[in-house]
């Protein structure tokens, strides 16, 4: 058996929640390795819906260890609120089921305030952040001034690090003419939340090394999508962390040699939240139809997602950059009933054909899709659990996607229900 890394192959919102939950039943350990509470996963189990944003998907199942890795930025108040919400829904969460990396950086209220102020100041040039402080928290981490989870257990260190942190932030606030942050007040808030966080704190790299030695199955759960990667995405309209599979090792302390099978969650069409280039966006009736049928609203923010045809160029690039071995194709049923379906096979940028998304902002903005149109199908694919249940034209569509992205379909999802899944290949057995 092997370990599995799950990443999004588009701009996020590909349906990772269901797939990760489907895989977590077969795993012993589930690890979140990047992002923060800006990522939303919706799980539907036995007709009950759970919405997670920071906790790994494994927490809804018994006898699984869920780990928030060092690559994640943690808002302690949001985390406690999410834990309480799941407990009210009947989910048991205790230190035997959940571990938080001692070296994970914290998101503080000042980060969210700064995030929202910057977005407002950008006006029409907004990036489209969730305003939850993710970016500013990563900035403090890279700037070596972040407050980390382990600091909550040492009041003297915490107070000293807060002074250094606020020396930076209050200088910025003064320059903006904004009120400064009171160090004692923030220290008191952190000391109050600390007892609710500290019981879960541990050293994941040691636990993961031991689990791997014992042959346990580890599932690494990414947030967002590869095209939102800080290095490899459509910069600057990206998230503030690396979302590629390699981050699973760096963001958890696990050996890169043991990552195993990389599964790219891929929607059968394309969506994007917020600003940024989107060559295949359909600003017409079909785009509206895809959004309505696919219930394309963000789990965390509730924001409406932009919708368009499948972009094979984008996914092919994500597969190569992300080391994806196979894809889980989701939401095929949303395409039911369409007379024809488009697949983007290239970009026309100022009269020149591109088979990849260039890094230049101006070229990204100028990219126009080159489409290949395929016949649609009128039959329903919703709830299909075998290839025999699928229309021939739907299978043809899937096969053409495989050819263009140069990767096989490993799993096929045909509804939000976890059992409405066709497994072509078990990632854990790969």
Short mmCIF file of N, CA and C in Angstrom, two decimals, residues 274-428:
data_model
loop_
_atom_site.label_atom_id
_atom_site.label_comp_id
_atom_site.label_asym_id
_atom_site.label_seq_id
_atom_site.Cartn_x
_atom_site.Cartn_y
_atom_site.Cartn_z
N UNK A 274 -13.28 34.99 -7.37
CA UNK A 274 -12.49 36.21 -7.29
C UNK A 274 -11.90 36.63 -8.62
N UNK A 275 -10.98 37.57 -8.55
CA UNK A 275 -10.39 38.16 -9.76
C UNK A 275 -9.30 37.27 -10.33
N UNK A 276 -8.84 37.65 -11.52
CA UNK A 276 -7.75 36.95 -12.17
C UNK A 276 -8.14 36.41 -13.52
N UNK A 277 -7.14 36.02 -14.34
CA UNK A 277 -7.42 35.52 -15.68
C UNK A 277 -8.24 34.24 -15.67
N UNK A 278 -9.11 34.10 -16.65
CA UNK A 278 -9.98 32.92 -16.77
C UNK A 278 -10.35 32.80 -18.25
N UNK A 279 -9.47 32.22 -19.07
CA UNK A 279 -9.70 32.20 -20.52
C UNK A 279 -11.00 31.56 -20.96
N UNK A 280 -11.46 30.51 -20.28
CA UNK A 280 -12.65 29.79 -20.75
C UNK A 280 -13.94 30.23 -20.06
N UNK A 281 -13.90 31.35 -19.35
CA UNK A 281 -15.09 31.82 -18.65
C UNK A 281 -16.24 32.05 -19.64
N UNK A 282 -17.41 31.58 -19.25
CA UNK A 282 -18.62 31.74 -20.08
C UNK A 282 -19.53 32.77 -19.43
N UNK A 283 -19.50 33.96 -19.97
CA UNK A 283 -20.35 35.02 -19.44
C UNK A 283 -21.65 35.05 -20.24
N UNK A 284 -22.35 33.92 -20.21
CA UNK A 284 -23.59 33.79 -20.97
C UNK A 284 -24.53 32.84 -20.23
N UNK A 285 -25.57 32.42 -20.90
CA UNK A 285 -26.58 31.56 -20.29
C UNK A 285 -26.01 30.22 -19.85
N UNK A 286 -25.09 29.67 -20.63
CA UNK A 286 -24.50 28.38 -20.26
C UNK A 286 -23.68 28.51 -18.99
N UNK A 287 -22.92 29.61 -18.87
CA UNK A 287 -22.15 29.84 -17.66
C UNK A 287 -23.04 29.95 -16.44
N UNK A 288 -24.15 30.63 -16.59
CA UNK A 288 -25.12 30.76 -15.49
C UNK A 288 -25.69 29.38 -15.14
N UNK A 289 -26.00 28.59 -16.17
CA UNK A 289 -26.57 27.26 -15.96
C UNK A 289 -25.59 26.35 -15.21
N UNK A 290 -24.33 26.41 -15.58
CA UNK A 290 -23.32 25.59 -14.89
C UNK A 290 -23.24 25.99 -13.42
N UNK A 291 -23.28 27.29 -13.15
CA UNK A 291 -23.20 27.77 -11.78
C UNK A 291 -24.40 27.35 -10.95
N UNK A 292 -25.59 27.40 -11.55
CA UNK A 292 -26.79 27.02 -10.82
C UNK A 292 -26.85 25.51 -10.57
N UNK A 293 -26.59 24.73 -11.62
CA UNK A 293 -26.67 23.28 -11.48
C UNK A 293 -25.55 22.74 -10.59
N UNK A 294 -24.38 23.38 -10.65
CA UNK A 294 -23.26 22.92 -9.85
C UNK A 294 -23.21 23.52 -8.47
N UNK A 295 -24.21 24.38 -8.14
CA UNK A 295 -24.25 25.06 -6.84
C UNK A 295 -22.90 25.70 -6.54
N UNK A 296 -22.48 26.53 -7.47
CA UNK A 296 -21.14 27.10 -7.41
C UNK A 296 -21.08 28.36 -6.55
N UNK A 297 -21.05 28.11 -5.25
CA UNK A 297 -20.87 29.15 -4.26
C UNK A 297 -19.84 28.68 -3.26
N UNK A 298 -18.92 29.56 -2.85
CA UNK A 298 -17.82 29.17 -1.97
C UNK A 298 -18.30 28.67 -0.63
N UNK A 299 -17.70 27.56 -0.15
CA UNK A 299 -18.05 26.99 1.15
C UNK A 299 -17.75 27.96 2.28
N UNK A 300 -16.62 28.66 2.20
CA UNK A 300 -16.20 29.56 3.27
C UNK A 300 -16.85 30.93 3.14
N UNK A 301 -16.79 31.51 1.95
CA UNK A 301 -17.23 32.90 1.77
C UNK A 301 -18.64 33.04 1.23
N UNK A 302 -19.15 32.00 0.58
CA UNK A 302 -20.46 32.11 -0.06
C UNK A 302 -20.42 32.87 -1.36
N UNK A 303 -19.22 33.24 -1.82
CA UNK A 303 -19.10 34.01 -3.06
C UNK A 303 -19.45 33.16 -4.28
N UNK A 304 -20.08 33.78 -5.23
CA UNK A 304 -20.43 33.12 -6.48
C UNK A 304 -19.17 32.83 -7.29
N UNK A 305 -19.09 31.62 -7.84
CA UNK A 305 -17.94 31.24 -8.65
C UNK A 305 -18.19 31.53 -10.12
N UNK A 306 -17.16 31.97 -10.80
CA UNK A 306 -17.22 32.14 -12.25
C UNK A 306 -17.09 30.75 -12.89
N UNK A 307 -17.82 30.54 -13.98
CA UNK A 307 -17.87 29.21 -14.59
C UNK A 307 -17.49 29.25 -16.07
N UNK A 308 -16.90 28.17 -16.55
CA UNK A 308 -16.53 28.08 -17.96
C UNK A 308 -16.24 26.66 -18.38
N UNK A 309 -15.90 26.49 -19.65
CA UNK A 309 -15.60 25.17 -20.20
C UNK A 309 -14.30 24.61 -19.61
N UNK A 310 -14.13 23.32 -19.75
CA UNK A 310 -12.94 22.64 -19.26
C UNK A 310 -11.70 23.17 -19.99
N UNK A 311 -10.67 23.51 -19.22
CA UNK A 311 -9.43 24.04 -19.77
C UNK A 311 -8.36 22.97 -19.67
N UNK A 312 -8.16 22.22 -20.76
CA UNK A 312 -7.18 21.14 -20.77
C UNK A 312 -5.75 21.66 -20.72
N UNK A 313 -5.52 22.86 -21.22
CA UNK A 313 -4.19 23.46 -21.19
C UNK A 313 -3.77 23.68 -19.73
N UNK A 314 -4.67 24.27 -18.99
CA UNK A 314 -4.42 24.59 -17.58
C UNK A 314 -4.16 23.31 -16.77
N UNK A 315 -5.01 22.31 -16.95
CA UNK A 315 -4.89 21.07 -16.18
C UNK A 315 -3.63 20.30 -16.57
N UNK A 316 -3.31 20.30 -17.86
CA UNK A 316 -2.08 19.63 -18.31
C UNK A 316 -0.86 20.26 -17.63
N UNK A 317 -0.87 21.59 -17.54
CA UNK A 317 0.22 22.30 -16.88
C UNK A 317 0.28 21.94 -15.40
N UNK A 318 -0.88 21.90 -14.75
CA UNK A 318 -0.94 21.57 -13.32
C UNK A 318 -0.43 20.15 -13.07
N UNK A 319 -0.74 19.24 -13.97
CA UNK A 319 -0.29 17.85 -13.83
C UNK A 319 1.22 17.75 -13.90
N UNK A 320 1.81 18.50 -14.81
CA UNK A 320 3.28 18.46 -14.96
C UNK A 320 3.97 19.15 -13.78
N UNK A 321 3.46 20.31 -13.37
CA UNK A 321 4.08 21.05 -12.27
C UNK A 321 3.83 20.34 -10.94
N UNK A 322 2.65 19.76 -10.80
CA UNK A 322 2.26 19.17 -9.52
C UNK A 322 2.62 17.72 -9.34
N UNK A 323 3.17 17.08 -10.39
CA UNK A 323 3.53 15.67 -10.26
C UNK A 323 2.33 14.77 -10.09
N UNK A 324 1.21 15.13 -10.72
CA UNK A 324 -0.03 14.39 -10.56
C UNK A 324 0.01 13.08 -11.36
N UNK A 325 -0.32 11.98 -10.69
CA UNK A 325 -0.32 10.66 -11.33
C UNK A 325 -1.64 10.34 -12.02
N UNK A 326 -2.72 10.81 -11.47
CA UNK A 326 -4.04 10.57 -12.02
C UNK A 326 -5.02 11.55 -11.44
N UNK A 327 -6.19 11.69 -12.07
CA UNK A 327 -7.15 12.68 -11.60
C UNK A 327 -8.43 12.03 -11.08
N UNK A 328 -9.09 12.74 -10.20
CA UNK A 328 -10.45 12.41 -9.79
C UNK A 328 -11.35 13.43 -10.47
N UNK A 329 -12.12 13.01 -11.44
CA UNK A 329 -12.97 13.92 -12.21
C UNK A 329 -14.31 14.08 -11.50
N UNK A 330 -14.66 15.31 -11.16
CA UNK A 330 -15.87 15.57 -10.37
C UNK A 330 -16.92 16.34 -11.17
N UNK A 331 -18.14 16.26 -10.69
CA UNK A 331 -19.27 17.05 -11.20
C UNK A 331 -19.56 16.81 -12.69
N UNK A 332 -19.32 15.61 -13.17
CA UNK A 332 -19.67 15.28 -14.55
C UNK A 332 -21.15 15.48 -14.80
N UNK A 333 -21.98 15.20 -13.79
CA UNK A 333 -23.43 15.28 -13.94
C UNK A 333 -23.93 16.69 -14.23
N UNK A 334 -23.13 17.72 -13.88
CA UNK A 334 -23.54 19.11 -14.13
C UNK A 334 -23.62 19.37 -15.63
N UNK A 335 -22.91 18.59 -16.44
CA UNK A 335 -22.91 18.77 -17.89
C UNK A 335 -24.05 18.03 -18.59
N UNK A 336 -24.83 17.27 -17.84
CA UNK A 336 -25.95 16.53 -18.44
C UNK A 336 -26.90 17.48 -19.18
N UNK A 337 -27.35 17.06 -20.34
CA UNK A 337 -28.38 17.80 -21.07
C UNK A 337 -27.87 18.86 -22.01
N UNK A 338 -26.57 19.10 -22.05
CA UNK A 338 -26.02 20.09 -22.97
C UNK A 338 -25.87 19.49 -24.37
N UNK A 339 -26.20 20.27 -25.38
CA UNK A 339 -26.09 19.77 -26.76
C UNK A 339 -24.63 19.60 -27.18
N UNK A 340 -23.78 20.51 -26.79
CA UNK A 340 -22.36 20.42 -27.11
C UNK A 340 -21.54 20.97 -25.95
N UNK A 341 -20.31 20.48 -25.81
CA UNK A 341 -19.46 20.84 -24.68
C UNK A 341 -18.08 21.21 -25.22
N UNK A 342 -17.55 22.32 -24.73
CA UNK A 342 -16.25 22.78 -25.20
C UNK A 342 -15.11 22.34 -24.32
N UNK A 343 -13.96 22.08 -24.95
CA UNK A 343 -12.71 21.82 -24.24
C UNK A 343 -11.66 22.75 -24.83
N UNK A 344 -10.99 23.50 -23.96
CA UNK A 344 -9.93 24.39 -24.43
C UNK A 344 -8.66 23.58 -24.67
N UNK A 345 -8.13 23.65 -25.90
CA UNK A 345 -6.94 22.88 -26.26
C UNK A 345 -5.71 23.77 -26.50
N UNK A 346 -5.88 25.08 -26.38
CA UNK A 346 -4.77 26.00 -26.57
C UNK A 346 -5.24 27.42 -26.36
N UNK A 347 -4.29 28.37 -26.32
CA UNK A 347 -4.61 29.78 -26.19
C UNK A 347 -4.09 30.54 -27.40
N UNK A 348 -4.88 31.50 -27.83
CA UNK A 348 -4.42 32.46 -28.82
C UNK A 348 -4.06 33.73 -28.06
N UNK A 349 -2.77 34.08 -28.05
CA UNK A 349 -2.31 35.29 -27.39
C UNK A 349 -1.65 36.18 -28.42
N UNK A 350 -2.37 37.22 -28.80
CA UNK A 350 -1.87 38.18 -29.79
C UNK A 350 -1.45 37.47 -31.08
N UNK A 351 -2.27 36.51 -31.51
CA UNK A 351 -2.04 35.84 -32.78
C UNK A 351 -1.09 34.66 -32.71
N UNK A 352 -0.54 34.38 -31.54
CA UNK A 352 0.38 33.25 -31.40
C UNK A 352 -0.27 32.18 -30.53
N UNK A 353 -0.11 30.92 -30.93
CA UNK A 353 -0.73 29.82 -30.18
C UNK A 353 0.19 29.38 -29.04
N UNK A 354 -0.41 29.23 -27.84
CA UNK A 354 0.31 28.76 -26.67
C UNK A 354 -0.33 27.46 -26.19
N UNK A 355 0.52 26.52 -25.75
CA UNK A 355 0.01 25.29 -25.17
C UNK A 355 0.26 25.26 -23.66
N UNK A 356 0.44 26.44 -23.07
CA UNK A 356 0.61 26.57 -21.63
C UNK A 356 0.19 27.99 -21.23
N UNK A 357 0.02 28.18 -19.91
CA UNK A 357 -0.32 29.50 -19.39
C UNK A 357 0.97 30.24 -19.06
N UNK A 358 1.34 31.28 -19.80
CA UNK A 358 2.58 32.00 -19.52
C UNK A 358 2.50 32.76 -18.20
N UNK A 359 3.67 33.12 -17.65
CA UNK A 359 3.70 33.80 -16.35
C UNK A 359 3.34 35.28 -16.46
N UNK A 360 3.50 35.89 -17.62
CA UNK A 360 3.26 37.31 -17.80
C UNK A 360 1.79 37.67 -17.56
N UNK A 361 1.56 38.69 -16.73
CA UNK A 361 0.20 39.12 -16.46
C UNK A 361 -0.51 39.60 -17.73
N UNK A 362 0.19 40.32 -18.55
CA UNK A 362 -0.43 40.85 -19.77
C UNK A 362 -0.79 39.73 -20.74
N UNK A 363 0.07 38.72 -20.83
CA UNK A 363 -0.23 37.59 -21.71
C UNK A 363 -1.38 36.75 -21.16
N UNK A 364 -1.42 36.59 -19.86
CA UNK A 364 -2.54 35.86 -19.25
C UNK A 364 -3.86 36.57 -19.53
N UNK A 365 -3.85 37.89 -19.40
CA UNK A 365 -5.07 38.67 -19.63
C UNK A 365 -5.50 38.62 -21.10
N UNK A 366 -4.52 38.46 -21.99
CA UNK A 366 -4.82 38.45 -23.43
C UNK A 366 -5.16 37.07 -23.97
N UNK A 367 -5.02 36.04 -23.16
CA UNK A 367 -5.24 34.67 -23.62
C UNK A 367 -6.70 34.44 -24.03
N UNK A 368 -6.88 33.96 -25.26
CA UNK A 368 -8.20 33.61 -25.76
C UNK A 368 -8.24 32.12 -26.04
N UNK A 369 -9.29 31.43 -25.61
CA UNK A 369 -9.32 29.97 -25.73
C UNK A 369 -9.50 29.49 -27.17
N UNK A 370 -8.84 28.41 -27.49
CA UNK A 370 -9.05 27.69 -28.75
C UNK A 370 -9.82 26.43 -28.38
N UNK A 371 -11.03 26.31 -28.89
CA UNK A 371 -11.93 25.25 -28.44
C UNK A 371 -12.00 24.07 -29.42
N UNK A 372 -12.23 22.92 -28.82
CA UNK A 372 -12.65 21.72 -29.54
C UNK A 372 -14.03 21.39 -28.99
N UNK A 373 -15.04 21.34 -29.86
CA UNK A 373 -16.40 21.11 -29.39
C UNK A 373 -16.76 19.63 -29.55
N UNK A 374 -17.31 19.06 -28.50
CA UNK A 374 -17.73 17.66 -28.49
C UNK A 374 -19.24 17.57 -28.31
N UNK A 375 -19.82 16.48 -28.78
CA UNK A 375 -21.25 16.25 -28.58
C UNK A 375 -21.54 16.04 -27.10
N UNK A 376 -22.66 16.62 -26.66
CA UNK A 376 -23.10 16.40 -25.29
C UNK A 376 -23.95 15.15 -25.18
N UNK A 377 -24.60 14.98 -24.05
CA UNK A 377 -25.47 13.82 -23.85
C UNK A 377 -26.72 14.28 -23.11
N UNK A 378 -27.82 13.63 -23.43
CA UNK A 378 -29.11 14.00 -22.85
C UNK A 378 -29.47 13.12 -21.65
N UNK A 379 -28.83 11.96 -21.55
CA UNK A 379 -29.11 11.06 -20.43
C UNK A 379 -28.48 11.60 -19.15
N UNK A 380 -28.98 11.14 -18.00
CA UNK A 380 -28.45 11.56 -16.71
C UNK A 380 -27.26 10.69 -16.29
N UNK A 381 -26.21 11.36 -15.81
CA UNK A 381 -25.07 10.63 -15.25
C UNK A 381 -25.07 10.70 -13.73
N UNK A 382 -26.01 11.43 -13.17
CA UNK A 382 -26.04 11.61 -11.72
C UNK A 382 -26.22 10.28 -11.00
N UNK A 383 -25.33 10.02 -10.06
CA UNK A 383 -25.42 8.80 -9.27
C UNK A 383 -24.83 7.57 -9.93
N UNK A 384 -24.26 7.71 -11.11
CA UNK A 384 -23.67 6.54 -11.79
C UNK A 384 -22.54 5.96 -10.94
N UNK A 385 -22.49 4.63 -10.87
CA UNK A 385 -21.46 3.97 -10.07
C UNK A 385 -20.65 2.95 -10.86
N UNK A 386 -20.85 2.94 -12.17
CA UNK A 386 -20.04 2.08 -13.05
C UNK A 386 -20.00 2.70 -14.43
N UNK A 387 -19.00 2.32 -15.22
CA UNK A 387 -18.88 2.84 -16.58
C UNK A 387 -20.11 2.47 -17.41
N UNK A 388 -20.71 1.32 -17.10
CA UNK A 388 -21.88 0.87 -17.85
C UNK A 388 -23.07 1.80 -17.67
N UNK A 389 -23.07 2.59 -16.60
CA UNK A 389 -24.17 3.52 -16.33
C UNK A 389 -24.02 4.84 -17.09
N UNK A 390 -22.87 5.03 -17.76
CA UNK A 390 -22.60 6.30 -18.42
C UNK A 390 -22.95 6.26 -19.90
N UNK A 391 -23.49 7.36 -20.44
CA UNK A 391 -23.73 7.44 -21.88
C UNK A 391 -22.41 7.36 -22.65
N UNK A 392 -22.47 6.84 -23.86
CA UNK A 392 -21.27 6.68 -24.68
C UNK A 392 -20.59 8.02 -24.94
N UNK A 393 -21.39 9.07 -25.15
CA UNK A 393 -20.79 10.39 -25.42
C UNK A 393 -20.10 10.97 -24.19
N UNK A 394 -20.60 10.62 -22.99
CA UNK A 394 -19.94 11.06 -21.77
C UNK A 394 -18.58 10.37 -21.62
N UNK A 395 -18.55 9.09 -21.95
CA UNK A 395 -17.29 8.35 -21.89
C UNK A 395 -16.30 8.92 -22.91
N UNK A 396 -16.80 9.29 -24.08
CA UNK A 396 -15.93 9.89 -25.10
C UNK A 396 -15.35 11.20 -24.60
N UNK A 397 -16.15 11.98 -23.90
CA UNK A 397 -15.69 13.25 -23.33
C UNK A 397 -14.57 12.99 -22.31
N UNK A 398 -14.77 12.01 -21.46
CA UNK A 398 -13.77 11.68 -20.44
C UNK A 398 -12.47 11.22 -21.10
N UNK A 399 -12.58 10.36 -22.12
CA UNK A 399 -11.37 9.85 -22.79
C UNK A 399 -10.60 10.97 -23.48
N UNK A 400 -11.33 11.93 -24.04
CA UNK A 400 -10.66 13.04 -24.71
C UNK A 400 -9.91 13.91 -23.68
N UNK A 401 -10.52 14.09 -22.52
CA UNK A 401 -9.84 14.82 -21.46
C UNK A 401 -8.55 14.12 -21.07
N UNK A 402 -8.60 12.81 -20.91
CA UNK A 402 -7.41 12.04 -20.55
C UNK A 402 -6.29 12.24 -21.58
N UNK A 403 -6.65 12.23 -22.86
CA UNK A 403 -5.66 12.40 -23.92
C UNK A 403 -5.00 13.78 -23.83
N UNK A 404 -5.81 14.80 -23.61
CA UNK A 404 -5.31 16.17 -23.64
C UNK A 404 -4.49 16.53 -22.40
N UNK A 405 -4.86 16.00 -21.24
CA UNK A 405 -4.13 16.35 -20.02
C UNK A 405 -2.99 15.39 -19.75
N UNK A 406 -2.94 14.29 -20.50
CA UNK A 406 -1.87 13.30 -20.38
C UNK A 406 -1.82 12.65 -19.00
N UNK A 407 -3.00 12.32 -18.50
CA UNK A 407 -3.12 11.62 -17.21
C UNK A 407 -4.45 10.87 -17.20
N UNK A 408 -4.49 9.72 -16.53
CA UNK A 408 -5.72 8.93 -16.50
C UNK A 408 -6.71 9.40 -15.44
N UNK A 409 -7.97 9.08 -15.66
CA UNK A 409 -9.00 9.28 -14.64
C UNK A 409 -8.92 8.10 -13.67
N UNK A 410 -8.61 8.41 -12.42
CA UNK A 410 -8.49 7.39 -11.38
C UNK A 410 -9.83 7.18 -10.68
N UNK A 411 -10.51 8.29 -10.41
CA UNK A 411 -11.83 8.26 -9.77
C UNK A 411 -12.77 9.17 -10.56
N UNK A 412 -14.04 8.80 -10.57
CA UNK A 412 -15.05 9.62 -11.24
C UNK A 412 -16.21 9.84 -10.29
N UNK A 413 -16.49 11.11 -9.99
CA UNK A 413 -17.56 11.46 -9.06
C UNK A 413 -18.78 11.93 -9.84
N UNK A 414 -19.95 11.39 -9.50
CA UNK A 414 -21.16 11.73 -10.26
C UNK A 414 -22.27 12.37 -9.42
N UNK A 415 -21.94 12.69 -8.14
CA UNK A 415 -22.88 13.43 -7.29
C UNK A 415 -22.15 13.77 -6.00
N UNK A 416 -22.73 14.64 -5.15
CA UNK A 416 -22.07 14.94 -3.87
C UNK A 416 -22.02 13.75 -2.92
N UNK A 417 -22.90 12.75 -3.13
CA UNK A 417 -22.91 11.58 -2.24
C UNK A 417 -21.63 10.79 -2.42
N UNK A 418 -21.00 10.40 -1.31
CA UNK A 418 -19.69 9.77 -1.35
C UNK A 418 -19.69 8.44 -2.11
N UNK A 419 -20.80 7.69 -2.08
CA UNK A 419 -20.83 6.39 -2.75
C UNK A 419 -21.08 6.49 -4.25
N UNK A 420 -21.46 7.67 -4.72
CA UNK A 420 -21.66 7.87 -6.16
C UNK A 420 -20.30 8.18 -6.79
N UNK A 421 -19.44 7.17 -6.76
CA UNK A 421 -18.06 7.31 -7.21
C UNK A 421 -17.65 6.05 -7.95
N UNK A 422 -17.06 6.24 -9.12
CA UNK A 422 -16.54 5.11 -9.89
C UNK A 422 -15.03 5.07 -9.68
N UNK A 423 -14.54 3.98 -9.08
CA UNK A 423 -13.11 3.85 -8.86
C UNK A 423 -12.49 3.03 -9.99
N UNK A 424 -11.65 3.68 -10.77
CA UNK A 424 -10.92 2.99 -11.83
C UNK A 424 -9.67 2.35 -11.27
N UNK A 425 -9.07 3.04 -10.30
CA UNK A 425 -7.84 2.55 -9.69
C UNK A 425 -7.79 3.05 -8.27
N UNK A 426 -7.47 2.19 -7.33
CA UNK A 426 -7.36 2.57 -5.92
C UNK A 426 -6.02 3.27 -5.70
N UNK A 427 -6.04 4.59 -5.39
CA UNK A 427 -4.78 5.32 -5.22
C UNK A 427 -3.89 4.71 -4.13
N UNK A 428 -4.50 4.17 -3.07
CA UNK A 428 -3.71 3.59 -2.00
C UNK A 428 -3.01 2.29 -2.42
#
